[in-house]
Amino acid sequence: MTLVFVEIEGPDAPSGSGGVQLTSAEAVTFARTNTAILDGGSAADSSPLEVAVIGALTDEARDRLAHLGVDRIHHIDSPDVHAYSAAAWAQALVDVAPTHGTVMASGTPRGMELMAHVAARLGARMAANVVAVDEDGFLRQVLGGAAFERLKLTGALQVLTVAGHACDPEDTAPTEPEILTHSPEASADDLRTRVVRTEVEEADDTSGLTQAKVVVGAGRGVGSADGFAEVLELADHLGGALGVSRVVTSLGWRPHAEQVGQTGSRISPDVYIACGISGAIQHWAGVQGAKSIIAINTDEEATMVQRADYAIIGDLHEVVAAINEEITRRRR
Amino acid sequence: MDILVCIKRVPDISGQITLDASGRDIDHGALGHTISAHEECAVELAVQLAGATDGEVTILTLGTDDAVEQLRASLAVGADDAVLIETEDPGAYGPEDIAFAIAEAVRTRANDSRSCDLVLVGNDAADTGDFQVGVRLAYELDRPVLTGITLLRLAEEAAEVDAASEGGPTSVEAYGIGPAGTEVFRLPLPAVVAVQEGGVEPRYPSIPGRMKAKKAPLDEVDAPEPVHGNPRNALELPPEQSSTVTVLGEGPEAAGALVDVLDELGVLR
Ligand SMILES: Cc1cc2nc3c(=O)[nH]c(=O)nc-3n(C[C@H](O)[C@H](O)[C@H](O)COP(=O)(O)OP(=O)(O)OC[C@H]3O[C@@H](n4cnc5c(N)ncnc54)[C@H](O)[C@@H]3O)c2cc1C
């Protein structure tokens, strides 16, 4: 059997509240389309696809999970799991985990942390950032996306996280998921690592970035902390978010929460517009999930330009200002 | 507060990479080596926290003799001593084996009255990206663990409680970026924390720092034999993609063509 941990969007998510996170929808699709292998060669097609949701389960989320082909939803909710504690949440997942097959999540910070706990608690092996699976084992991203590792996990139960955008969420004939509710009580030890408070500052919120349909990227080419007016205006015109390279955060031009890449957010917009970004492998690791990439760069040899779908060669300030003007003109 | 920071020597990949003859690793020949940005931040956090509490910072790695280069580099930014868990073949170790080897070293040192209140690791290694060594280590040591932590602070409230207790702080405040904002934890010690870059700026080594690092004590111990092993069968490089870019033009004159593209892609609201 396969159990997928599903993350629900917070109330501030751009697409409204309470939906299934995009990356979780991808993980569910990955599980559904690979059940036979993930279940460990058991009676393939009849094996049910189960998910676990911790916290509120909205109608919207239940409906989405039905369209993703889920057979059973473990709805886990109790005072002990209201605030996030990886240990307590992981134990709740362990309590509903199969003895054979796969426990998995998408490769988000929560997904990674919980799966590591689940693997440690169950004595199972774990593979992070899996992109594909076949009879010979898994393929997963390593070296920040610069290479792939082929590996085989031993044991009756395996734990994995699916790399963001390893597949697209795919709707199927809607199911009527059975809902099992659980109200776990956590041990005192497992509550030691509970979130005691959440400080919400706009600058910390990465959900806008990871869920945005359009991301305008800005790199060293912007030139200084004062150079972001045009790119911010463009993001605003397109209802998108600003994402930046590590050089930009290291220089203190923008907050780290806006960083995209191996050590920042991984994004999957419909369009990524990279302005003054060279396209280093560690940056690419975070943006390769974009459906279309547009590069604006003075250097036509830059990796970002070479790997983009469309490019404009030129100074980003001049080019982006002209784009903003053109958008405003067409909207008049 | 005494802190152990676990680092890993990894290839510094900025350009083209190729595979070695075994097909299980990249060719390290022409590459320089470094530690990941997460670990640089972990070292910095450790140096700050230990400095504020009269504690010591120990740097630890599992690797070949070559990793002494990375241990010394971390000593140069303010750590006090280092441990090399030496093996000829670090590639034979799986995440469980690495966690066990580190746990053994922590226990051995504790028996030698050199226990540590905090063990810091990088959130994920820059090469293998396993995202689990810190958590497995915590279970080995039976300690609480947090991952994705960007900042560690002595809590004011905690400091008052701690002032009453003798052996230094009994908890720290940890900060990490969660889905709805910065999440704050009150972590009882001893504990394990996997550090993510973004909360502190790693310092550059000073000249006296480098001098001190050369003479700092470095303990070498043999790594235990790997039991679980590394599940890797092979590495693959992504297929070389030939560029299919459509250059829309040069300079501001190309803006119109780009707005047409945005319209086609359906993002011009
Ligand atoms: C372990 C590790 C993790 C890392 N993680 C990340 C990460 O998460 N995210 C990340 O982004 N990086 C990461 N990096 C850093 C990465 O290697 C690059 O250094 C970084 O992405 C480069 O940022 P950049 O493209 O803004 O700057 P540069 O590489 O300096 O590129 C600037 C680009 O701007 C162009 N340009 C200059 N002026 C103009 C102008 N006026 N108009 C238009 N174009 C102009 C230049 O032609 C150039 O292409 C990581 C590195 C390591 C080692």
XYZ file of C-alpha atoms and ligand atoms in Angstrom:
654
model
C 0.000 0.000 0.000
C 1.058 3.583 -0.528
C 0.377 6.393 1.932
C 0.932 9.987 0.820
C 1.185 12.866 3.292
C -0.810 15.734 1.792
C -0.274 19.386 2.684
C -3.204 21.769 2.730
C -2.767 25.409 1.743
C -2.888 27.959 4.502
C -5.555 30.654 4.668
C -3.215 33.145 2.944
C -2.602 31.078 -0.179
C -3.221 33.024 -3.397
C -5.605 30.421 -4.802
C -8.030 30.793 -1.925
C -7.797 28.749 1.238
C -7.945 25.118 2.184
C -6.941 23.563 -1.133
C -4.432 20.794 -1.734
C -0.939 22.184 -2.278
C 0.271 21.849 -5.841
C 3.322 19.798 -4.879
C 1.141 17.446 -2.810
C -1.183 16.992 -5.788
C 1.917 16.062 -7.801
C 2.985 13.527 -5.170
C -0.484 11.949 -5.161
C -0.362 11.667 -8.957
C 3.135 10.186 -8.770
C 1.833 7.593 -6.296
C -1.269 6.788 -8.341
C 0.596 6.345 -11.612
C 3.283 4.161 -10.010
C 1.231 2.136 -7.502
C 2.243 -1.263 -8.782
C 5.934 -0.572 -8.219
C 5.559 1.460 -5.014
C 3.420 -1.229 -3.416
C 6.260 -3.660 -3.883
C 4.775 -5.857 -6.559
C 1.615 -6.797 -4.638
C -1.725 -7.334 -6.392
C -1.174 -4.139 -8.264
C -4.294 -2.377 -9.386
C -6.601 -3.263 -6.520
C -4.296 -1.762 -3.901
C -5.919 1.393 -2.494
C -4.271 4.795 -2.635
C -4.320 6.384 0.804
C -3.457 9.880 1.918
C -3.050 11.508 5.314
C -4.126 15.073 6.060
C -3.187 16.645 9.383
C -5.365 19.504 10.650
C -8.477 20.824 8.952
C -9.855 18.892 5.977
C -11.933 21.261 3.878
C -14.591 20.236 1.370
C -12.405 21.761 -1.305
C -9.479 19.533 -0.352
C -11.636 16.416 -0.150
C -13.077 17.139 -3.565
C -9.631 17.697 -5.051
C -8.337 14.441 -3.558
C -11.314 12.596 -5.057
C -10.393 13.967 -8.478
C -6.789 12.883 -7.930
C -8.002 9.291 -7.484
C -7.568 8.872 -3.722
C -9.405 5.897 -2.173
C -8.989 6.634 1.503
C -8.255 9.790 3.486
C -6.809 9.545 6.964
C -7.946 12.766 8.572
C -5.733 13.352 11.589
C -6.828 16.103 13.941
C -6.519 16.671 17.660
C -5.244 19.399 20.006
C -1.842 17.686 20.067
C -1.305 18.197 16.335
C -2.761 21.719 16.030
C 0.629 23.317 16.367
C 3.283 21.735 14.166
C 5.717 19.382 15.839
C 7.562 17.133 13.400
C 7.897 14.339 15.967
C 4.191 14.347 16.900
C 3.041 14.627 13.276
C 5.429 11.860 12.212
C 4.103 9.560 14.948
C 0.554 10.248 13.751
C 1.654 9.194 10.249
C 3.450 6.129 11.601
C 0.187 5.117 13.318
C -1.600 4.923 9.950
C 1.372 3.768 7.840
C 1.289 0.432 6.034
C 3.701 -2.342 6.996
C 4.550 -3.015 3.342
C 4.880 -0.571 0.505
C 5.633 3.131 0.585
C 5.148 6.190 2.763
C 5.790 9.390 0.847
C 5.376 13.154 0.653
C 6.383 15.930 -1.686
C 9.890 17.324 -1.235
C 8.848 20.452 0.673
C 10.554 21.372 3.961
C 7.642 19.785 5.879
C 7.638 16.722 3.635
C 11.386 16.206 4.005
C 11.343 16.638 7.761
C 8.355 14.377 8.366
C 9.565 11.608 6.077
C 12.975 11.587 7.792
C 11.219 11.132 11.157
C 8.921 8.447 9.754
C 11.895 6.576 8.254
C 13.830 6.775 11.533
C 10.812 5.610 13.564
C 10.046 2.699 11.254
C 13.650 1.720 10.629
C 13.013 2.224 6.912
C 15.334 3.561 4.258
C 14.521 6.874 2.617
C 15.175 8.517 -0.738
C 14.751 12.289 -1.067
C 13.788 14.183 -4.217
C 12.760 11.205 -6.317
C 11.861 12.066 -9.922
C 11.086 8.615 -11.364
C 10.664 5.000 -10.374
C 10.809 1.695 -12.245
C 11.467 -1.986 -11.497
C 15.167 -1.265 -10.991
C 14.595 1.345 -8.318
C 14.462 5.114 -8.064
C 15.987 8.023 -9.863
C 16.505 11.083 -7.677
C 18.065 14.532 -7.865
C 21.470 14.986 -6.267
C 24.131 17.697 -6.403
C 21.461 20.360 -6.333
C 19.915 19.075 -9.534
C 23.202 18.799 -11.477
C 23.006 14.991 -11.540
C 20.651 12.092 -10.893
C 21.274 9.095 -8.682
C 19.957 5.610 -9.419
C 19.349 3.710 -6.241
C 17.535 0.758 -4.837
C 16.011 0.709 -1.360
C 15.788 -2.542 0.570
C 13.130 -3.442 3.123
C 9.397 -4.140 3.103
C 8.585 -0.481 3.601
C 10.301 2.447 1.922
C 10.041 6.176 2.526
C 10.470 8.809 -0.139
C 9.881 12.393 -1.089
C 9.019 13.375 -4.635
C 10.951 16.300 -6.104
C 8.811 19.313 -6.949
C 7.448 19.033 -10.491
C 8.630 15.488 -11.113
C 5.182 15.125 -12.694
C 2.087 17.225 -13.316
C -1.015 16.673 -11.189
C -3.407 14.573 -13.232
C -7.142 14.274 -12.684
C -8.812 10.911 -13.005
C -12.347 9.543 -12.714
C -13.421 10.942 -9.328
C -13.481 8.485 -6.453
C -15.636 8.535 -3.320
C -12.847 8.567 -0.771
C -13.527 6.843 2.506
C -12.639 9.169 5.383
C -11.096 7.743 8.542
C -10.675 10.206 11.387
C -7.950 9.888 13.984
C -7.408 11.963 17.138
C -3.873 11.162 18.221
C -2.457 11.964 21.611
C 1.199 12.820 21.415
C 3.817 11.835 23.974
C 5.434 14.595 26.015
C 8.722 13.887 24.234
C 7.131 14.350 20.831
C 5.716 17.734 21.857
C 9.113 19.163 22.816
C 9.651 20.372 19.274
C 6.297 22.101 18.890
C 6.024 25.510 17.243
C 5.436 27.916 20.131
C 4.590 30.880 17.932
C 4.566 31.948 14.300
C 5.765 35.421 13.423
C 4.109 36.602 10.273
C 6.029 39.248 8.433
C 5.340 39.805 4.817
C 8.994 39.320 4.009
C 8.980 35.774 5.409
C 6.072 34.473 3.448
C 7.335 32.180 0.718
C 3.923 30.729 -0.164
C 3.208 33.576 -2.589
C 6.406 32.698 -4.411
C 5.989 28.928 -4.558
C 2.357 29.107 -5.648
C 2.623 32.060 -8.047
C 1.637 31.651 -11.707
C 4.221 34.229 -12.737
C 7.555 34.852 -11.049
C 9.806 37.726 -12.016
C 13.385 36.784 -11.109
C 16.059 39.345 -10.349
C 19.796 38.748 -10.034
C 23.036 40.627 -9.659
C 22.296 42.396 -12.937
C 19.828 44.621 -11.072
C 22.890 46.447 -9.763
C 21.839 47.613 -6.302
C 19.185 47.458 -3.603
C 17.577 50.508 -5.228
C 17.231 48.854 -8.617
C 14.124 46.747 -8.040
C 11.403 49.255 -8.993
C 10.928 47.994 -12.588
C 10.950 44.282 -11.764
C 8.536 44.790 -8.854
C 6.240 46.791 -11.114
C 6.333 43.995 -13.714
C 5.503 41.369 -11.069
C 2.635 43.577 -9.972
C 1.289 43.991 -13.533
C 1.260 40.212 -13.962
C -0.138 39.428 -10.504
C 3.090 37.574 -9.816
C 5.805 37.380 -7.192
C 9.429 38.480 -7.075
C 12.124 35.781 -6.779
C 15.826 36.534 -6.494
C 19.214 34.833 -6.835
C 21.489 34.140 -3.922
C 23.819 36.954 -4.866
C 20.918 39.331 -4.284
C 20.194 37.980 -0.794
C 23.882 37.670 0.122
C 24.382 41.328 -0.746
C 21.403 42.139 1.450
C 19.434 43.711 -1.409
C 16.373 41.550 -0.710
C 15.287 39.151 2.099
C 16.285 35.480 1.997
C 12.622 34.427 1.842
C 12.636 35.621 -1.776
C 15.587 33.436 -2.779
C 14.961 30.854 -5.443
C 17.191 27.830 -5.991
C 18.845 24.910 -4.297
C 18.954 26.681 -0.949
C 15.876 28.818 -1.494
C 12.386 28.109 -2.768
C 11.687 25.791 -5.668
C 9.116 27.398 -7.902
C 6.818 26.145 -10.629
C 5.114 29.098 -12.256
C 3.613 29.096 -15.732
C 6.144 31.772 -16.629
C 9.476 32.664 -15.051
C 11.052 35.914 -16.220
C 14.736 35.892 -15.202
C 16.230 39.392 -15.253
C 20.003 39.771 -14.847
C 20.469 36.174 -13.670
C 23.287 34.069 -15.109
C 21.584 30.698 -14.565
C 24.017 28.915 -12.214
C 23.163 25.272 -11.566
C 22.070 26.051 -8.006
C 19.659 28.691 -9.283
C 18.450 26.457 -12.077
C 17.603 23.758 -9.511
C 14.858 26.018 -8.206
C 13.373 27.224 -11.492
C 13.531 24.224 -13.779
C 9.905 23.448 -12.934
C 8.702 26.608 -14.680
C 6.605 25.870 -17.771
C 8.090 28.726 -19.795
C 11.234 30.703 -19.110
C 12.006 34.154 -20.439
C 15.493 35.603 -19.910
C 16.466 39.246 -20.011
C 20.233 39.617 -19.950
C 22.986 41.725 -21.456
C 24.985 38.571 -22.221
C 23.514 36.359 -24.908
C 25.923 33.567 -23.904
C 24.571 33.434 -20.331
C 23.308 29.959 -19.365
C 19.951 31.439 -18.423
C 19.535 32.803 -21.954
C 20.691 29.552 -23.556
C 18.259 27.507 -21.497
C 15.324 29.878 -21.792
C 12.424 29.568 -24.198
C 12.503 33.271 -25.036
C 15.077 35.976 -24.458
C 15.700 39.649 -24.869
C 19.303 40.758 -24.989
C 19.758 44.093 -23.271
C 19.869 46.099 -20.082
C 17.140 44.840 -17.798
C 16.212 48.269 -16.461
C 15.543 49.617 -19.952
C 13.862 46.450 -21.191
C 11.625 45.902 -18.161
C 10.621 49.570 -18.100
C 9.611 49.262 -21.759
C 7.614 46.092 -21.017
C 5.795 47.830 -18.178
C 4.982 50.733 -20.456
C 3.727 48.427 -23.181
C 1.490 46.508 -20.740
C 0.049 49.764 -19.401
C -0.500 51.046 -22.938
C -2.356 47.898 -24.020
C -4.557 47.996 -20.958
C -5.670 51.530 -21.562
C 27.147 25.727 25.848
C 29.315 23.215 24.010
C 28.422 22.654 20.385
C 29.451 20.044 17.853
C 29.074 21.024 14.191
C 29.063 18.313 11.527
C 30.341 19.366 8.121
C 31.037 17.573 4.865
C 33.701 18.028 2.209
C 31.847 18.365 -1.098
C 32.922 19.214 -4.650
C 32.509 22.857 -5.592
C 30.496 22.594 -8.776
C 30.069 25.779 -10.686
C 30.947 24.623 -14.183
C 30.712 21.448 -16.205
C 30.829 18.134 -14.361
C 31.689 14.650 -15.681
C 31.424 11.149 -14.207
C 34.392 9.089 -13.034
C 35.247 5.627 -14.388
C 33.069 3.808 -11.816
C 29.950 5.704 -12.903
C 28.994 6.029 -9.232
C 30.552 9.407 -8.609
C 31.473 12.582 -10.389
C 35.077 13.118 -11.420
C 36.620 15.129 -8.595
C 39.882 15.596 -10.496
C 39.567 19.163 -11.637
C 37.200 20.343 -8.933
C 37.883 22.360 -5.827
C 36.198 21.393 -2.575
C 34.159 23.237 -0.022
C 31.384 22.798 2.553
C 27.784 23.731 1.900
C 26.341 27.134 2.665
C 24.076 25.539 5.290
C 27.097 24.224 7.161
C 28.933 27.552 6.952
C 25.906 29.079 8.668
C 25.848 26.254 11.242
C 29.493 26.981 12.114
C 28.721 30.688 12.431
C 25.699 30.069 14.689
C 27.793 27.734 16.843
C 30.621 30.244 17.210
C 28.153 32.978 18.212
C 26.219 30.835 20.703
C 29.300 29.290 22.283
C 30.880 32.734 22.484
C 27.876 34.081 24.387
C 27.859 31.195 26.864
C 31.529 30.477 27.454
C 31.282 27.239 25.553
C 33.400 25.474 22.972
C 32.813 24.575 19.344
C 34.022 21.295 17.886
C 33.924 20.595 14.156
C 33.404 17.013 13.040
C 33.415 15.267 9.706
C 33.356 11.733 8.378
C 35.664 11.473 5.408
C 39.105 10.823 4.061
C 42.233 12.585 5.200
C 41.543 15.235 2.550
C 38.658 16.547 4.657
C 41.194 18.006 7.101
C 41.254 20.966 4.681
C 37.567 21.670 5.455
C 38.028 21.066 9.196
C 40.855 23.604 9.299
C 38.807 26.112 7.312
C 36.045 25.907 9.918
C 38.544 26.128 12.768
C 39.813 29.340 11.189
C 36.461 31.076 11.727
C 36.419 30.455 15.454
C 35.949 26.784 16.331
C 38.131 25.294 19.049
C 38.927 21.744 18.008
C 38.045 19.142 15.394
C 37.329 15.451 14.932
C 37.971 13.455 11.775
C 36.093 10.160 11.633
C 38.379 8.675 9.072
C 37.474 6.278 6.294
C 39.107 5.511 2.975
C 35.730 5.191 1.301
C 33.090 7.665 2.492
C 30.981 6.724 -0.545
C 30.295 3.325 1.057
C 28.309 4.950 3.876
C 24.556 5.407 3.732
C 22.757 8.116 5.741
C 22.052 5.650 8.603
C 25.743 4.703 8.754
C 26.853 8.322 8.873
C 24.344 9.091 11.628
C 25.575 6.082 13.601
C 29.245 7.021 13.185
C 28.566 10.565 14.404
C 26.488 9.257 17.331
C 29.347 6.957 18.332
C 31.749 9.892 18.315
C 29.324 11.965 20.412
C 29.000 9.132 22.951
C 32.731 8.506 23.103
C 33.381 12.163 23.763
C 30.637 12.286 26.402
C 32.305 9.379 28.226
C 35.453 11.459 28.120
C 33.591 14.331 29.904
C 33.310 16.273 26.661
C 29.592 16.082 26.138
C 27.930 18.555 23.810
C 24.654 20.374 24.409
C 23.895 20.881 20.747
C 24.833 19.002 17.606
C 24.404 21.053 14.442
C 24.350 19.631 10.936
C 23.582 21.215 7.564
C 19.975 20.801 6.483
C 21.067 18.641 3.548
C 24.458 17.813 2.118
C 25.259 19.731 -1.076
C 26.261 16.521 -2.888
C 23.998 13.657 -1.745
C 21.024 15.779 -0.624
C 19.700 13.001 1.616
C 17.755 15.287 4.024
C 17.873 12.745 6.871
C 21.266 12.453 8.587
C 20.423 15.021 11.289
C 17.089 13.397 12.105
C 18.559 9.879 12.191
C 21.382 11.142 14.393
C 18.841 12.573 16.839
C 17.078 9.212 17.077
C 20.433 7.485 17.620
C 21.146 9.877 20.483
C 17.549 10.003 21.725
C 17.466 13.792 21.494
C 14.844 16.182 20.100
C 15.590 17.521 16.613
C 14.540 20.434 14.421
C 15.350 20.888 10.732
C 15.333 23.952 8.485
C 16.472 26.231 11.317
C 18.007 29.559 10.264
C 18.610 31.146 13.655
C 19.328 30.003 17.210
C 19.111 32.376 20.159
C 19.330 32.233 23.889
C 15.791 33.092 24.882
C 15.501 35.880 27.463
C 12.865 33.977 29.337
C 14.972 30.849 29.084
C 18.020 32.735 30.293
C 16.238 33.593 33.549
C 15.296 30.006 34.174
C 18.769 28.956 33.180
C 20.441 31.449 35.502
C 18.966 29.431 38.342
C 20.241 26.143 36.950
C 23.938 25.463 37.116
C 25.386 23.922 33.995
C 24.496 26.643 31.477
C 21.384 27.079 29.340
C 18.811 24.288 29.292
C 17.043 25.449 26.150
C 17.439 27.637 23.070
C 15.001 29.462 20.846
C 15.104 28.241 17.263
C 13.698 30.019 14.205
C 12.782 28.492 10.872
C 10.713 29.574 7.899
C 7.391 27.722 7.845
C 4.536 27.867 5.365
C 2.824 30.739 7.197
C 5.777 32.741 8.490
C 8.733 32.371 10.822
C 8.171 29.476 13.199
C 9.661 29.747 16.659
C 10.564 26.728 18.768
C 11.726 26.446 22.351
C 14.147 23.574 22.123
C 15.261 21.771 25.295
C 18.923 20.737 25.409
C 20.663 18.493 24.612
C 19.335 18.521 21.052
C 20.180 18.199 17.365
C 19.477 20.987 14.864
C 19.719 20.901 11.060
C 20.640 24.410 9.962
C 19.465 26.147 6.811
C 21.269 29.167 5.413
C 19.653 32.582 5.573
C 19.703 33.583 9.244
C 23.341 34.532 9.743
C 26.205 35.753 7.620
C 29.226 33.416 7.837
C 32.360 35.374 8.706
C 35.636 35.354 6.831
C 38.660 33.876 8.584
C 40.999 36.436 10.134
C 44.783 36.032 9.959
C 45.055 35.175 13.671
C 42.139 32.778 13.109
C 44.074 30.968 10.408
C 47.185 30.804 12.594
C 45.169 29.381 15.470
C 43.481 26.851 13.173
C 46.832 25.388 12.145
C 47.616 24.514 15.741
C 44.118 23.585 16.926
C 43.779 20.023 18.221
C 42.488 17.523 15.672
C 41.325 14.136 16.885
C 41.381 11.270 14.388
C 39.256 8.185 14.965
C 38.485 5.243 12.703
C 34.989 5.151 11.277
C 32.864 2.146 12.223
C 32.189 -0.220 9.306
C 29.064 0.740 7.349
C 26.173 -1.615 8.084
C 23.396 -0.301 5.853
C 25.596 0.855 3.002
C 24.986 3.458 0.361
C 21.947 2.557 -1.763
C 23.430 4.319 -4.800
C 23.863 2.161 -7.907
C 24.949 4.798 -10.383
C 24.984 8.482 -11.189
C 23.597 9.977 -14.370
C 24.074 13.388 -15.854
C 21.079 15.123 -17.371
C 21.138 14.964 -21.166
C 22.962 17.871 -22.756
C 20.208 20.165 -23.936
C 20.785 22.102 -27.080
C 19.450 25.597 -26.795
C 16.044 26.196 -28.305
C 15.822 29.803 -27.230
C 13.917 32.262 -29.370
C 15.638 35.624 -29.105
C 12.894 38.212 -29.373
C 15.261 41.071 -30.007
C 17.669 43.489 -28.431
C 16.939 46.276 -25.983
C 13.655 48.056 -25.207
C 12.428 47.745 -28.821
C 11.797 44.050 -28.148
C 9.286 44.829 -25.379
C 6.290 44.598 -27.713
C 7.288 41.100 -28.889
C 7.685 40.003 -25.290
C 4.279 41.309 -24.264
C 2.836 39.342 -27.233
C 4.498 36.219 -25.804
C 3.070 36.905 -22.329
C -0.333 37.252 -23.949
C 0.078 33.929 -25.800
C 1.164 32.228 -22.587
C -2.040 33.495 -21.001
C -0.497 35.433 -18.143
C -1.451 38.925 -19.260
C -4.504 39.473 -17.157
C 25.879 25.258 -2.139
C 25.408 26.414 -2.981
C 24.066 26.740 -2.953
C 23.586 27.786 -3.744
N 22.246 28.060 -3.722
C 21.763 29.014 -4.545
C 20.361 29.298 -4.601
O 19.555 28.703 -3.894
N 19.929 30.241 -5.464
C 20.763 30.947 -6.281
O 20.287 31.800 -7.044
N 22.089 30.732 -6.210
C 22.614 29.783 -5.370
N 23.953 29.595 -5.316
C 24.830 30.584 -6.006
C 24.987 30.352 -7.492
O 26.092 29.476 -7.695
C 25.297 31.668 -8.229
O 26.417 32.268 -7.632
C 24.153 32.676 -8.228
O 22.935 32.059 -8.595
C 24.448 33.774 -9.201
O 23.507 34.810 -9.065
P 23.232 35.824 -10.267
O 22.817 35.072 -11.455
O 22.305 36.855 -9.737
O 24.637 36.540 -10.457
P 25.733 36.387 -11.585
O 26.115 34.990 -11.785
O 26.781 37.361 -11.257
O 24.979 36.833 -12.911
C 24.556 38.131 -13.174
C 23.952 38.124 -14.565
O 23.385 39.401 -14.823
C 23.714 39.812 -16.135
N 23.669 41.278 -16.129
C 24.556 42.144 -15.557
N 24.114 43.406 -15.696
C 22.947 43.367 -16.361
C 22.008 44.338 -16.807
N 22.174 45.651 -16.572
N 20.902 43.921 -17.465
C 20.701 42.595 -17.707
N 21.553 41.635 -17.315
C 22.657 41.999 -16.643
C 25.062 39.205 -16.400
O 25.275 39.055 -17.807
C 24.956 37.858 -15.682
O 24.443 36.866 -16.550
C 24.467 28.558 -4.552
C 25.815 28.226 -4.559
C 26.294 27.165 -3.789
C 27.746 26.837 -3.844
